[in-house]
JSON list of C-alpha atoms in Angstrom, two decimals:
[
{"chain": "A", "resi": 1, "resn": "UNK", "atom": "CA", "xyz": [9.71, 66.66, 12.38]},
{"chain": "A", "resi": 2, "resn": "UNK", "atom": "CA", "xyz": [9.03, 64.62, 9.38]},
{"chain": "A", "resi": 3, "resn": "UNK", "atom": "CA", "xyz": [10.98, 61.37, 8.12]},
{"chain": "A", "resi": 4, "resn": "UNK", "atom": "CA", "xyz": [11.94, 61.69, 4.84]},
{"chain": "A", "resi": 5, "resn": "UNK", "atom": "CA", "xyz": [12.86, 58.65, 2.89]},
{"chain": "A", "resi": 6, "resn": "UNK", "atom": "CA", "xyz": [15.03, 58.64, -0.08]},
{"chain": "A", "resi": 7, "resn": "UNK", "atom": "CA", "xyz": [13.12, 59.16, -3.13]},
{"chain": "A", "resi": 8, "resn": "UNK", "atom": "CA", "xyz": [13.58, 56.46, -5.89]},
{"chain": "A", "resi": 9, "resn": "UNK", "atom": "CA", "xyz": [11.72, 57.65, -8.42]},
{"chain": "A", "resi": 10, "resn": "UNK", "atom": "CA", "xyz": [8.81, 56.05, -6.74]},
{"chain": "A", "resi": 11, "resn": "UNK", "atom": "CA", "xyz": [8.20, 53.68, -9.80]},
{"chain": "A", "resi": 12, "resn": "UNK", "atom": "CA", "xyz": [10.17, 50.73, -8.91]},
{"chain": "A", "resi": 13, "resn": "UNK", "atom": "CA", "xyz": [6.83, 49.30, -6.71]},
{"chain": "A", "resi": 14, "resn": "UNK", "atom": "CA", "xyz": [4.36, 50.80, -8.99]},
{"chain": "A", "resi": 15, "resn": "UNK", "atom": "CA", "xyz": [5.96, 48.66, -11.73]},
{"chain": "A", "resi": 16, "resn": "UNK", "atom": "CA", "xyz": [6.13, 45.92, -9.62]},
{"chain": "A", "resi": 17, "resn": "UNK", "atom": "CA", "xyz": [2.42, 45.93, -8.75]},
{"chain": "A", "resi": 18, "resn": "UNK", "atom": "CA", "xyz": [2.14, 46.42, -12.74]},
{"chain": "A", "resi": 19, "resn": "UNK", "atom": "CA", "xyz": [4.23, 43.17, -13.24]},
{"chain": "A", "resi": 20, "resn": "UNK", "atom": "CA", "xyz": [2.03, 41.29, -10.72]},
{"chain": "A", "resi": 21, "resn": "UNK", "atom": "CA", "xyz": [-1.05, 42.43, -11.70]},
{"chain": "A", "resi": 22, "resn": "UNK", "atom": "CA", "xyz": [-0.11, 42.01, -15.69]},
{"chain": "A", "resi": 23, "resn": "UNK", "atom": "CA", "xyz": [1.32, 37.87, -14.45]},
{"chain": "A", "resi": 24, "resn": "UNK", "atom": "CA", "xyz": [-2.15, 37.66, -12.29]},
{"chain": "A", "resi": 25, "resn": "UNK", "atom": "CA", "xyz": [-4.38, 38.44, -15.65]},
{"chain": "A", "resi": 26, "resn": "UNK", "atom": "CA", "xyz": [-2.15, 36.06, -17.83]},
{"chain": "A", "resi": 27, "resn": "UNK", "atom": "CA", "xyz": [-2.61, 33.08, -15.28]},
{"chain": "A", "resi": 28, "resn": "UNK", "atom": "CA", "xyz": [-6.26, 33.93, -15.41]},
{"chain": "A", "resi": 29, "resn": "UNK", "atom": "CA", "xyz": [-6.40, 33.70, -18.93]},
{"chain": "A", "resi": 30, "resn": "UNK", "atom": "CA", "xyz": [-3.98, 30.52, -19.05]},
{"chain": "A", "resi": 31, "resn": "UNK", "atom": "CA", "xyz": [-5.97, 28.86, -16.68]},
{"chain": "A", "resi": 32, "resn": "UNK", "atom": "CA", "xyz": [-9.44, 29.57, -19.06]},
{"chain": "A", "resi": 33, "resn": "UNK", "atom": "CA", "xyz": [-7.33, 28.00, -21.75]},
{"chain": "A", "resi": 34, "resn": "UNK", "atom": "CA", "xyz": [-5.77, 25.13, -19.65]},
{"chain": "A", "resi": 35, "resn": "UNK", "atom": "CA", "xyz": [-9.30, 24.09, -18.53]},
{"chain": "A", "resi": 36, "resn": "UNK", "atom": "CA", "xyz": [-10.66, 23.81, -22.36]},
{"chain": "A", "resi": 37, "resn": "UNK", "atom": "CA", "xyz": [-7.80, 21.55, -23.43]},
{"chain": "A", "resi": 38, "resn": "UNK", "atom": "CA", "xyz": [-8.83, 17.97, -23.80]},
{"chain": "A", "resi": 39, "resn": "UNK", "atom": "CA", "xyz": [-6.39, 15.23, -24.00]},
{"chain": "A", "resi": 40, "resn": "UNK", "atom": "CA", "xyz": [-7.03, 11.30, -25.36]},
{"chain": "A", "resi": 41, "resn": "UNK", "atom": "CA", "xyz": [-5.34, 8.56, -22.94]},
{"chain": "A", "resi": 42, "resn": "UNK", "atom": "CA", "xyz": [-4.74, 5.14, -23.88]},
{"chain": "A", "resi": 43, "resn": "UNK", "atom": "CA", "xyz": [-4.62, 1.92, -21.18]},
{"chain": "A", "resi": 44, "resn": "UNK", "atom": "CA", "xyz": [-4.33, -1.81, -21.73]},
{"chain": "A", "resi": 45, "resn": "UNK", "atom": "CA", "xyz": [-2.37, -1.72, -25.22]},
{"chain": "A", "resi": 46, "resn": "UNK", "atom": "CA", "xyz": [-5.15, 1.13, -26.63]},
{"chain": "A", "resi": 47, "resn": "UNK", "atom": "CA", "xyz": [-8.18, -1.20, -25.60]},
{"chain": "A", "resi": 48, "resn": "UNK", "atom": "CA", "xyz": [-9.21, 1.82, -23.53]},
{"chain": "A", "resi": 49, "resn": "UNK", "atom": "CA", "xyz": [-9.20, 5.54, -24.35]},
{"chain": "A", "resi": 50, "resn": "UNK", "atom": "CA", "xyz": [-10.67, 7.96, -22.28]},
{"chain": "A", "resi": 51, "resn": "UNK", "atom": "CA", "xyz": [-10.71, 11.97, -22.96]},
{"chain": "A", "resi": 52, "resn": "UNK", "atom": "CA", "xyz": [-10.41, 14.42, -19.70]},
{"chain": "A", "resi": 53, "resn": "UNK", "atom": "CA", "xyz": [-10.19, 18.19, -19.94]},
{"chain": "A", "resi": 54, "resn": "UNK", "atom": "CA", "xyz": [-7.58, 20.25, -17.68]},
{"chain": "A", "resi": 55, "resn": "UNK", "atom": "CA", "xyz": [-10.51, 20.33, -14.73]},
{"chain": "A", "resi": 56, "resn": "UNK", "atom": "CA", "xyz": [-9.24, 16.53, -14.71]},
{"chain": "A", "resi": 57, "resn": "UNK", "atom": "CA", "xyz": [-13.36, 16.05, -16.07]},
{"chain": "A", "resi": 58, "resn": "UNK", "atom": "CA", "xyz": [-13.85, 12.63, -17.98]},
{"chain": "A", "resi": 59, "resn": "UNK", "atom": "CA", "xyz": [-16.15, 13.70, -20.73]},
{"chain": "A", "resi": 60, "resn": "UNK", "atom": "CA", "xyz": [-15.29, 10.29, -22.97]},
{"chain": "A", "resi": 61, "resn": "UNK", "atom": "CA", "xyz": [-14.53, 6.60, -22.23]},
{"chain": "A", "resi": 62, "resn": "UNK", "atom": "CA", "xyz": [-14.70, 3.74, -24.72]},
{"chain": "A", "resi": 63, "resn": "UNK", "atom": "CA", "xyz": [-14.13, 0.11, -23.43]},
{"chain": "A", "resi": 64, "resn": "UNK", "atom": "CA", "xyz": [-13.17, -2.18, -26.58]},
{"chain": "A", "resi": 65, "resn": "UNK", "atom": "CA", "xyz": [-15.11, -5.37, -25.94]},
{"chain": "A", "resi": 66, "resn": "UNK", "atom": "CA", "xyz": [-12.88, -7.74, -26.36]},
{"chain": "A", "resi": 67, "resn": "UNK", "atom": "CA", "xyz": [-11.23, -6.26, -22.72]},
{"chain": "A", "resi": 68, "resn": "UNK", "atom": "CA", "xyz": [-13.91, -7.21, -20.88]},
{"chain": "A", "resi": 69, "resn": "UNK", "atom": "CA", "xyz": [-14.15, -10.77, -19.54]},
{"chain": "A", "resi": 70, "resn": "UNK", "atom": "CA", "xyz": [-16.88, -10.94, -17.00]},
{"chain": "A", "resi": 71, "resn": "UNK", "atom": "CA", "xyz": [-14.46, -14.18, -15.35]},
{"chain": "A", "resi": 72, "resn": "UNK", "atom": "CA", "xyz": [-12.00, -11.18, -15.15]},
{"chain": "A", "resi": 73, "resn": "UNK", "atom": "CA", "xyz": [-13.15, -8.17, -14.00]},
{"chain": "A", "resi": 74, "resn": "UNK", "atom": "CA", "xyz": [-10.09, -7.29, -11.58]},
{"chain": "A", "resi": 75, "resn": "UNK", "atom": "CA", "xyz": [-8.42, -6.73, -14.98]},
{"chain": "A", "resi": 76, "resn": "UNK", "atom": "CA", "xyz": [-10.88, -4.29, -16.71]},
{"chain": "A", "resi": 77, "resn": "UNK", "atom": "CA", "xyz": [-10.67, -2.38, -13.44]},
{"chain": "A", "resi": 78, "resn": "UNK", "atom": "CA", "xyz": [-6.88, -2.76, -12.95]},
{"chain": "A", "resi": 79, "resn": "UNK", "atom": "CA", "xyz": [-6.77, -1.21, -16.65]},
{"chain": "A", "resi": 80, "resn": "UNK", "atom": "CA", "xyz": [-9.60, 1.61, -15.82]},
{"chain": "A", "resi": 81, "resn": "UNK", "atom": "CA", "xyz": [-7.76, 3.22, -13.29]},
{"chain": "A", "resi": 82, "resn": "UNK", "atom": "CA", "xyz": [-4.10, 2.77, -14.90]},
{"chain": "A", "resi": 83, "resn": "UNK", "atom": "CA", "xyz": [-5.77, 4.92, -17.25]},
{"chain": "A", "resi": 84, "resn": "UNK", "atom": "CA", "xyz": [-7.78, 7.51, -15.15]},
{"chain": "A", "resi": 85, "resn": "UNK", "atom": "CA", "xyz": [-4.50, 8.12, -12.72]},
{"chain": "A", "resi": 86, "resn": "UNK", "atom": "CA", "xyz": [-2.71, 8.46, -16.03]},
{"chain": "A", "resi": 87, "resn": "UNK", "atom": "CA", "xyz": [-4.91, 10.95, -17.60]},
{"chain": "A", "resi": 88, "resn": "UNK", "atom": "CA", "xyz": [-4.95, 12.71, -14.25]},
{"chain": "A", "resi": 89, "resn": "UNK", "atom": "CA", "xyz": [-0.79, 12.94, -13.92]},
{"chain": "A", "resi": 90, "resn": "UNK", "atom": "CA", "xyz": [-1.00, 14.12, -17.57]},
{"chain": "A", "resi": 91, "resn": "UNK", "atom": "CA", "xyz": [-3.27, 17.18, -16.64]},
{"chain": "A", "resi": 92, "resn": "UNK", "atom": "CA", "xyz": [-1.56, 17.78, -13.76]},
{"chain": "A", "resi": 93, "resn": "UNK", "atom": "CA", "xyz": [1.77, 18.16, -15.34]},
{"chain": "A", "resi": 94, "resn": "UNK", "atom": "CA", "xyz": [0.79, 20.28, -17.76]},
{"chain": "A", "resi": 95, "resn": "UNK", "atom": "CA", "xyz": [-1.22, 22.60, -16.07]},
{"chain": "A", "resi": 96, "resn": "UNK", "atom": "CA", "xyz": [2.00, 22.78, -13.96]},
{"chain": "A", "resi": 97, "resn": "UNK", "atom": "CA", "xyz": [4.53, 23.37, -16.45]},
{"chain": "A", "resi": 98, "resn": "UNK", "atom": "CA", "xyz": [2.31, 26.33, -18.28]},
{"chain": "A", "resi": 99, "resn": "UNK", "atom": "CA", "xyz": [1.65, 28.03, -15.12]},
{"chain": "A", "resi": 100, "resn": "UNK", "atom": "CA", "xyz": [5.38, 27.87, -14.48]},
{"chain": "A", "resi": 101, "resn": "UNK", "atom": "CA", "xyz": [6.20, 29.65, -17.31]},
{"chain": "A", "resi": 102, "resn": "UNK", "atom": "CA", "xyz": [4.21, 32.89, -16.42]},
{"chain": "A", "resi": 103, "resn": "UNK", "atom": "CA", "xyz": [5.42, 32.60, -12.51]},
{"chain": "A", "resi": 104, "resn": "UNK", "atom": "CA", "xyz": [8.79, 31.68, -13.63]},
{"chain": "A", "resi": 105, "resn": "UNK", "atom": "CA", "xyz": [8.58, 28.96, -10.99]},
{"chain": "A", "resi": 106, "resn": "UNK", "atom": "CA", "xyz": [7.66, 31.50, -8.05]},
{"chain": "A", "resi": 107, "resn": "UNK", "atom": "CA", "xyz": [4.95, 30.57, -5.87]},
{"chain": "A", "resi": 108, "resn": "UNK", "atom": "CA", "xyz": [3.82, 34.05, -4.96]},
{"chain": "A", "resi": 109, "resn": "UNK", "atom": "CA", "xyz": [1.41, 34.05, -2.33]},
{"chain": "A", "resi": 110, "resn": "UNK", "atom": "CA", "xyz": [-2.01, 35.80, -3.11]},
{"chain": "A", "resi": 111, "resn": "UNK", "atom": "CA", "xyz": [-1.74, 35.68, -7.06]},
{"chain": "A", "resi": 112, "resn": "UNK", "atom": "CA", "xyz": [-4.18, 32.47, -7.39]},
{"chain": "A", "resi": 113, "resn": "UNK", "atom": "CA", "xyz": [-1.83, 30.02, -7.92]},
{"chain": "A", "resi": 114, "resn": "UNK", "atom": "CA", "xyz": [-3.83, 26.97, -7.61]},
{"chain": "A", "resi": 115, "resn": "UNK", "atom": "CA", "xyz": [-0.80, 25.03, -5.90]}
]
């Protein structure tokens, strides 16, 4: 004898594997996008900018040179990575805040959420 299981119109998980699949492609493409986007950080009062893109790559740094003090180094470094840990929070957040809005805030497992 065969179970038979109440039919449901057999949709509801084919549009859920729709939904998933459709929110899968989207992150995809947000994450191409996210990646691309470049952003300008300022340390030390503007005296140094660097640029990062959302892999959290530097691709730009520029040291005014009246910040560096070669009496003072500790400084110039103190300021260099204020700025990099900056410019790193920055992506982070972002990237984080986009990708929510396609998962809604779910963490689905398997769906290539990078966190």
């Amino acid at each position: 004898m065969k179970a038979r299981l109440p039919n449901s119109g057999g949709g509801g998980m084919q549009n859920m594997l729709k939904q998933a699949q459709k929110m899968q492609e989207d992150m995809e493409a947000l994450r191409e996008e996210l990646d691309e986007r470049e952003y300008s950080i300022k340390a030390g009062g503007g005296m140094v900018e660097l640029t990062i893109n959302g892999k959290c790559e530097i691709s730009a740094l520029t040291i005014q040179p009246e910040i560096v003090d070669p009496d003072d180094i500790e400084t110039l470094s103190d300021i260099l990575i204020a700025a990099f840990n900056e410019a790193n929070k920055t992506v982070t957040e972002t990237n984080d805040a986009e990708m929510a809005k396609i998962t809604a805030g779910a963490g689905l497992p398997g769906m290539g959420l990078p966190f």
